[in-house]
Amino acid sequence: MIQPGAMLGILGGGQLGRMFVMAAQSMGYAVTVLDPAQDSPAGRTADRHLCADYLDFAALDELGSTCASVTTEFENVPADTLRYLAKFCPVRPNADCVSIAQDRIEEKQFLIRHGFALAPYLILDGQQSFATAIDPALFPGILKSSRFGYDGKGQKSIDSADELQSALLDRNNSPCVFEKRVPLLREISVILARGRDQQVAFFPIAENRHTNGILDTSIVPANIKNLIAERALKIAEQVAIRLDYVGILCIEFFLLEDDQLLINEIAPRPHNSGHFSLDACITSQFEQQVRVLCDLPLGGTSLMRPAVMVNLLGDLWRENCAPNWRLILNHPNAKLHLYGKQEARPGRKMGHFTVLADSAREALTQAIDIKQALASQDVFDHPAKDEAEASTLVGK
Ligand code: ADP
Ligand code: MG
């Protein structure tokens, strides 16, 4: 086991990296972040920031030779980077797993090959001719770029073969997946940790609500039947086993009306839908990432209290002026997390808050109240009245 005091490495300087850094530091480890940006949420929190490209081999030499073990906070790091680092120290998850998860086409092929159920899809890798008859049952559907898509970016709703054809032309026939839009009863995610010793620990299942393709709210525990929860955990573990995975893995599922459970996609890292674990579980997904990286025993993951997590997107900022945080800070059941990002842009994840309550329903009601109050323009118009207004708006 890698002892506290050691230096750990992480690729990527975003908020997931930042929360990993904080978890590692609170357990006595030091962290080096490799990220090409001068200023990044994790870079400024880390003990050391290597400001370099992911394929800067001098920087990788430095990272690999000074760290006891390396992980990643995002799936788009080049697989070659992970392969290279693996010559120096353990890299978790490994390059093969990350390269599958970073490419929708490879991911779907991998999952189908191993018998997992997915929404009907067609691979469009630029090789086939448009004349190929497209199964009409795939419409209406969603065109998704095979690589570098996130938060609904790189996705387009498509209703007809003509529309599909012109959308592909717009994209210069870059590799895509076209997926049937399935009728969702719910979206859920399973986050698990799998150690080198093949031990698995599951986080409680989250029910996820998206707006414009971006995660908006996670409700835990998910409002699903026990049998479905058990099936989801089994499937998630099977995916981890098939990948021979070591690290934190998130499996996003679509649950349909007829109880069908389809895998949407997988993420080889902690996931936005697991942020509730920072406040509602004994071990957060980030601490668990540290534990897997250092060969420590996996921590307890039971839910201490029902929780609802709400993302704080840049849309809530007005002319780069932050919303009234008192609305969250004054609330006895709410916890605020901000990622230290300087510039607020629409759709940009700036932070999140979590509400804990006796039931998920109660936590959701309170979270929605806070969210609506945050978004209400009035609060910005009368800064002098902030405090009084905040207390009435959230019914403190
Ligand atoms: P991203 O990588 O941006 O998270 P996803 O493939 O997970 O992309 O899509 C984002 C969201 O769009 C999903 O969480 C879901 O709400 C919706 N979505 C994506 N694919 C489908 C589909 N086939 N049917 C219905 N909804 C979908
Ligand atoms: Mg997704």
XYZ file of C-alpha atoms and ligand atoms in Angstrom:
424
model
C 0.000 0.000 0.000
C 1.135 3.495 -0.801
C 1.602 5.279 2.519
C 0.295 8.756 3.320
C 2.945 11.328 2.581
C 3.495 9.970 -0.919
C 2.945 12.099 -4.025
C 0.021 11.034 -6.241
C -0.504 12.235 -9.802
C -3.659 13.187 -11.641
C -4.218 14.100 -15.268
C -6.604 17.001 -15.688
C -7.229 20.107 -13.638
C -11.041 20.368 -13.587
C -13.397 20.147 -10.645
C -13.216 16.361 -10.465
C -9.446 16.672 -10.150
C -9.848 19.361 -7.526
C -12.099 17.208 -5.366
C -9.637 14.328 -5.757
C -6.790 16.613 -4.645
C -8.751 17.713 -1.590
C -9.613 14.131 -0.629
C -6.007 13.000 -1.090
C -4.642 15.889 0.931
C -7.074 15.289 3.758
C -5.716 11.742 3.937
C -2.140 12.990 4.143
C -1.064 12.579 0.538
C 0.398 15.212 -1.753
C -0.800 15.614 -5.343
C 0.694 16.755 -8.623
C -1.778 17.869 -11.284
C -0.842 17.808 -14.952
C -2.971 20.217 -16.943
C -2.120 22.492 -19.862
C -4.094 25.456 -18.491
C -2.226 28.086 -16.460
C -5.089 28.315 -14.029
C -7.393 25.398 -13.260
C -9.573 24.329 -10.327
C -7.306 21.401 -9.438
C -4.029 23.021 -10.506
C -4.381 25.777 -7.943
C -5.325 23.369 -5.148
C -2.597 20.814 -5.818
C 0.779 20.667 -4.106
C 2.314 20.898 -7.540
C 0.999 21.877 -10.947
C 2.823 20.714 -14.057
C 1.555 23.090 -16.700
C 2.111 21.092 -19.873
C 0.380 19.307 -22.680
C -0.736 15.718 -22.080
C 1.715 14.564 -24.719
C 4.675 16.585 -23.412
C 6.965 13.655 -22.665
C 9.401 15.648 -20.543
C 6.471 16.567 -18.286
C 5.276 12.950 -18.275
C 8.793 11.821 -17.282
C 8.652 14.268 -14.409
C 5.147 13.179 -13.359
C 5.909 9.472 -13.653
C 9.197 9.648 -11.791
C 7.904 11.790 -8.915
C 4.524 10.123 -8.302
C 3.790 6.823 -6.581
C 0.678 6.258 -8.673
C -1.335 8.177 -11.290
C -5.018 8.553 -12.110
C -7.125 10.700 -14.402
C -10.080 12.993 -13.900
C -11.304 12.936 -17.463
C -11.623 10.369 -20.222
C -10.175 12.439 -23.030
C -6.590 12.207 -21.926
C -4.717 10.442 -24.748
C -4.443 6.716 -24.095
C -0.760 6.963 -25.111
C -0.172 9.283 -22.169
C -1.485 6.636 -19.774
C 0.478 3.905 -21.511
C 3.657 5.928 -21.218
C 3.106 6.701 -17.528
C 2.490 3.038 -16.787
C 6.213 2.446 -17.398
C 6.915 4.485 -14.258
C 4.162 3.647 -11.791
C 0.683 2.142 -11.434
C -1.903 3.966 -13.580
C -5.546 3.459 -12.594
C -7.709 3.089 -14.583
C -5.419 1.759 -17.285
C -5.022 3.039 -20.837
C -7.163 0.289 -22.405
C -10.172 1.058 -20.219
C -9.886 4.792 -20.798
C -9.515 4.376 -24.538
C -12.746 2.378 -24.682
C -14.655 4.916 -22.591
C -13.366 7.903 -24.580
C -14.766 6.694 -27.875
C -18.516 6.060 -28.181
C -18.058 3.686 -31.093
C -15.510 1.564 -29.243
C -17.562 1.727 -26.077
C -20.717 0.480 -27.788
C -18.850 -2.248 -29.634
C -17.250 -3.391 -26.402
C -20.575 -3.462 -24.541
C -22.435 -5.256 -27.348
C -19.640 -7.790 -27.689
C -20.114 -8.648 -24.019
C -23.890 -8.914 -24.291
C -24.985 -5.713 -22.522
C -28.267 -4.100 -23.608
C -28.057 -0.677 -25.301
C -30.485 1.618 -27.095
C -30.634 0.691 -30.826
C -27.864 2.515 -32.675
C -25.969 2.771 -35.923
C -22.269 3.485 -36.234
C -21.448 6.196 -38.748
C -17.706 6.172 -39.132
C -17.563 8.002 -42.438
C -16.887 4.810 -44.351
C -20.393 3.813 -45.444
C -22.257 5.538 -48.267
C -25.349 7.602 -47.618
C -27.236 5.293 -49.908
C -27.139 2.675 -47.177
C -30.731 2.233 -46.108
C -31.149 3.393 -42.547
C -33.608 1.479 -40.417
C -36.647 3.809 -40.087
C -37.173 2.458 -36.566
C -34.102 4.467 -35.459
C -35.984 7.754 -35.927
C -36.397 10.055 -34.114
C -32.878 9.744 -32.813
C -29.811 11.533 -31.554
C -26.585 11.975 -33.469
C -23.615 11.853 -31.096
C -20.014 12.537 -31.984
C -17.882 9.532 -31.178
C -15.236 11.508 -29.320
C -14.958 14.567 -27.072
C -18.693 14.950 -26.408
C -19.811 15.841 -22.885
C -22.756 17.595 -21.225
C -24.795 17.025 -24.396
C -22.187 18.764 -26.561
C -21.678 17.195 -29.967
C -25.276 15.899 -29.941
C -28.139 16.715 -32.280
C -31.740 15.511 -32.439
C -32.581 14.083 -35.844
C -36.021 13.202 -37.213
C -35.376 11.874 -40.706
C -32.810 10.267 -42.982
C -32.464 13.542 -44.918
C -31.740 15.447 -41.754
C -29.216 12.809 -40.739
C -27.479 13.049 -44.076
C -27.092 16.810 -43.919
C -26.003 16.711 -40.259
C -23.268 14.249 -41.222
C -22.153 16.498 -44.065
C -21.999 19.412 -41.618
C -19.651 17.302 -39.536
C -17.489 16.346 -42.522
C -18.441 12.741 -41.910
C -16.488 12.648 -38.671
C -17.163 9.430 -36.727
C -20.540 9.471 -34.983
C -23.117 7.226 -33.439
C -26.773 7.622 -34.343
C -28.978 6.403 -31.541
C -32.708 5.882 -31.304
C -34.343 8.220 -28.795
C -35.746 5.840 -26.201
C -38.672 6.677 -23.874
C -37.039 7.220 -20.506
C -38.854 6.412 -17.303
C -35.771 7.419 -15.363
C -32.046 7.859 -15.724
C -29.897 6.324 -13.033
C -26.194 5.906 -12.455
C -24.132 3.366 -10.597
C -20.715 4.411 -9.386
C -18.443 1.689 -8.142
C -14.884 1.287 -7.013
C -12.913 -1.803 -7.915
C -9.559 -2.475 -6.319
C -6.565 -4.358 -7.602
C -7.726 -7.249 -5.421
C -11.035 -7.233 -7.395
C -13.034 -6.097 -4.355
C -15.969 -3.944 -5.398
C -17.795 -1.224 -3.453
C -20.932 0.400 -4.872
C -22.174 3.869 -4.101
C -25.933 4.257 -3.595
C -27.729 4.520 -6.939
C -28.528 8.066 -8.057
C -31.525 9.118 -10.102
C -30.442 11.812 -12.519
C -32.407 14.607 -14.151
C -30.890 16.440 -17.078
C -31.705 19.780 -18.663
C -30.463 20.436 -22.192
C -28.249 17.340 -21.978
C -26.507 18.591 -18.802
C -26.974 16.935 -15.434
C -29.173 19.175 -13.340
C -30.176 17.152 -10.270
C -29.226 13.829 -8.694
C -31.626 12.258 -6.193
C -30.380 9.563 -3.845
C -31.615 6.968 -3.282
C -33.111 6.610 -6.754
C -36.845 5.978 -6.762
C -36.682 2.535 -8.397
C -37.783 -0.949 -7.444
C -35.312 -3.045 -5.448
C -35.170 -5.628 -8.191
C -34.130 -3.021 -10.701
C -31.519 -1.601 -8.348
C -30.077 -5.072 -7.888
C -29.999 -5.639 -11.634
C -28.252 -2.319 -12.194
C -25.555 -3.163 -9.641
C -25.023 -6.578 -11.204
C -24.712 -5.152 -14.694
C -22.334 -2.433 -13.493
C -20.118 -4.978 -11.777
C -20.114 -7.150 -14.885
C -18.944 -4.183 -16.958
C -16.113 -3.603 -14.482
C -15.159 -7.277 -14.592
C -15.201 -7.385 -18.409
C -12.980 -4.328 -18.485
C -10.726 -5.824 -15.823
C -11.191 -2.409 -14.302
C -9.267 -0.929 -11.398
C -10.465 2.487 -10.270
C -13.727 4.406 -10.006
C -16.244 3.619 -12.722
C -19.608 5.207 -13.467
C -22.286 3.456 -15.526
C -25.156 5.647 -16.741
C -28.380 3.732 -17.363
C -31.661 4.431 -19.093
C -34.625 2.811 -17.362
C -37.613 2.332 -19.695
C -41.323 1.953 -18.886
C -41.166 -1.804 -19.335
C -38.340 -2.106 -16.764
C -35.710 -2.549 -19.461
C -32.382 -1.299 -18.251
C -30.082 -0.054 -21.028
C -26.529 1.183 -20.573
C -26.219 4.738 -21.864
C -22.514 5.303 -21.379
C -19.643 4.708 -19.004
C -17.167 7.095 -17.424
C -13.759 5.874 -16.211
C -13.622 8.249 -13.244
C -15.713 9.832 -10.510
C -18.897 11.312 -11.911
C -20.993 14.415 -11.399
C -23.881 12.208 -10.279
C -21.711 10.962 -7.400
C -21.025 14.346 -5.829
C -23.689 13.661 -3.203
C -21.227 11.177 -1.693
C -19.089 14.086 -0.436
C -21.781 14.936 2.091
C -24.000 11.862 2.336
C -21.604 8.905 2.493
C -18.842 8.047 4.922
C -16.459 7.701 2.004
C -16.835 10.029 -0.977
C -16.178 8.909 -4.536
C -12.985 10.995 -4.451
C -11.675 9.439 -1.257
C -12.488 6.066 -2.803
C -10.420 7.050 -5.849
C -7.489 7.782 -3.512
C -7.999 4.462 -1.762
C -7.992 2.476 -5.008
C -4.937 4.350 -6.230
C -3.020 3.600 -3.043
C -4.204 0.012 -2.508
C -5.962 0.988 0.714
C -9.073 -0.944 1.738
C -12.212 0.455 0.084
C -14.217 2.688 2.401
C -17.828 2.348 3.507
C -20.308 3.741 1.000
C -23.659 3.466 2.718
C -25.960 6.463 2.530
C -26.043 8.283 5.851
C -29.041 10.378 4.794
C -31.140 10.815 1.642
C -29.592 13.518 -0.506
C -30.231 15.711 -3.501
C -27.399 17.328 -5.435
C -28.033 20.284 -7.736
C -25.466 21.632 -10.183
C -24.695 25.346 -10.186
C -24.186 26.323 -13.810
C -22.759 29.595 -15.050
C -26.265 30.553 -16.191
C -26.976 31.576 -12.594
C -24.352 34.318 -12.761
C -25.437 37.740 -14.055
C -22.671 39.669 -15.773
C -20.187 37.492 -13.894
C -21.871 38.444 -10.624
C -22.384 35.358 -8.464
C -25.799 34.415 -7.136
C -26.689 35.107 -3.533
C -24.908 32.306 -1.679
C -26.766 33.124 1.519
C -29.691 31.242 0.036
C -27.639 28.078 0.446
C -25.482 29.098 3.383
C -28.482 30.060 5.510
C -30.194 26.747 4.897
C -29.680 24.252 7.720
C -29.739 21.174 5.432
C -27.716 22.496 2.509
C -24.018 22.400 1.699
C -22.303 24.582 -0.891
C -19.378 23.479 -3.067
C -17.685 25.894 -5.479
C -14.925 24.979 -7.876
C -13.003 28.262 -7.878
C -13.610 28.971 -11.574
C -12.994 32.597 -12.489
C -15.353 32.999 -15.399
C -19.001 31.990 -15.446
C -20.350 30.894 -18.824
C -23.744 29.409 -19.684
C -23.621 25.635 -19.226
C -20.310 25.771 -17.342
C -20.285 23.804 -14.092
C -19.264 26.318 -11.413
C -20.212 24.329 -8.334
C -23.008 22.326 -6.791
C -25.007 22.114 -3.594
C -26.348 19.165 -1.696
C -29.407 19.008 0.531
C -29.754 16.241 3.122
C -33.153 15.374 4.605
C -35.137 12.538 6.123
C -36.438 11.455 2.721
C -35.311 11.982 -0.851
C -38.657 13.627 -1.552
C -38.140 16.147 1.244
C -34.558 16.839 0.124
C -35.812 17.394 -3.429
C -38.500 19.853 -2.328
C -35.950 21.872 -0.368
C -33.364 21.731 -3.170
C -35.900 22.955 -5.724
C -36.886 25.832 -3.445
C -33.255 26.872 -3.100
C -32.642 26.555 -6.808
C -35.650 28.664 -7.705
C -34.637 31.301 -5.205
C -31.090 31.378 -6.625
C -32.424 31.891 -10.115
C -34.841 34.626 -9.111
C -33.725 37.943 -10.514
C -35.195 39.824 -7.554
C -32.402 38.690 -5.323
C -29.883 40.390 -7.613
C -31.923 43.553 -7.917
C -31.963 44.241 -4.197
C -28.610 43.239 -2.780
C -29.267 45.258 0.379
C -32.200 43.014 1.193
C -30.274 39.825 0.494
C -30.413 38.323 3.900
C -34.043 38.989 4.735
C -35.081 37.857 1.311
C -32.978 34.744 1.465
C -34.575 33.611 4.685
C -38.114 34.109 3.411
C -37.398 32.534 0.040
C -36.110 29.303 1.461
C -38.439 29.330 4.440
C -35.642 29.197 6.930
P -22.997 13.116 -22.527
O -21.704 12.447 -22.838
O -23.057 14.506 -23.025
O -23.413 12.932 -21.079
P -25.191 11.279 -23.131
O -25.134 10.301 -24.231
O -25.141 10.767 -21.753
O -24.051 12.353 -23.421
O -26.495 12.157 -23.336
C -26.861 13.214 -22.487
C -28.322 13.095 -22.092
O -29.158 13.138 -23.266
C -28.682 11.777 -21.448
O -28.357 11.764 -20.069
C -30.178 11.699 -21.726
O -30.889 12.570 -20.876
C -30.272 12.257 -23.130
N -30.145 11.130 -24.093
C -29.011 10.715 -24.688
N -29.245 9.663 -25.496
C -30.552 9.394 -25.410
C -31.429 8.404 -26.032
N -30.954 7.494 -26.878
N -32.729 8.440 -25.717
C -33.232 9.371 -24.861
N -32.474 10.309 -24.246
C -31.151 10.337 -24.527
Mg -23.923 11.201 -20.118
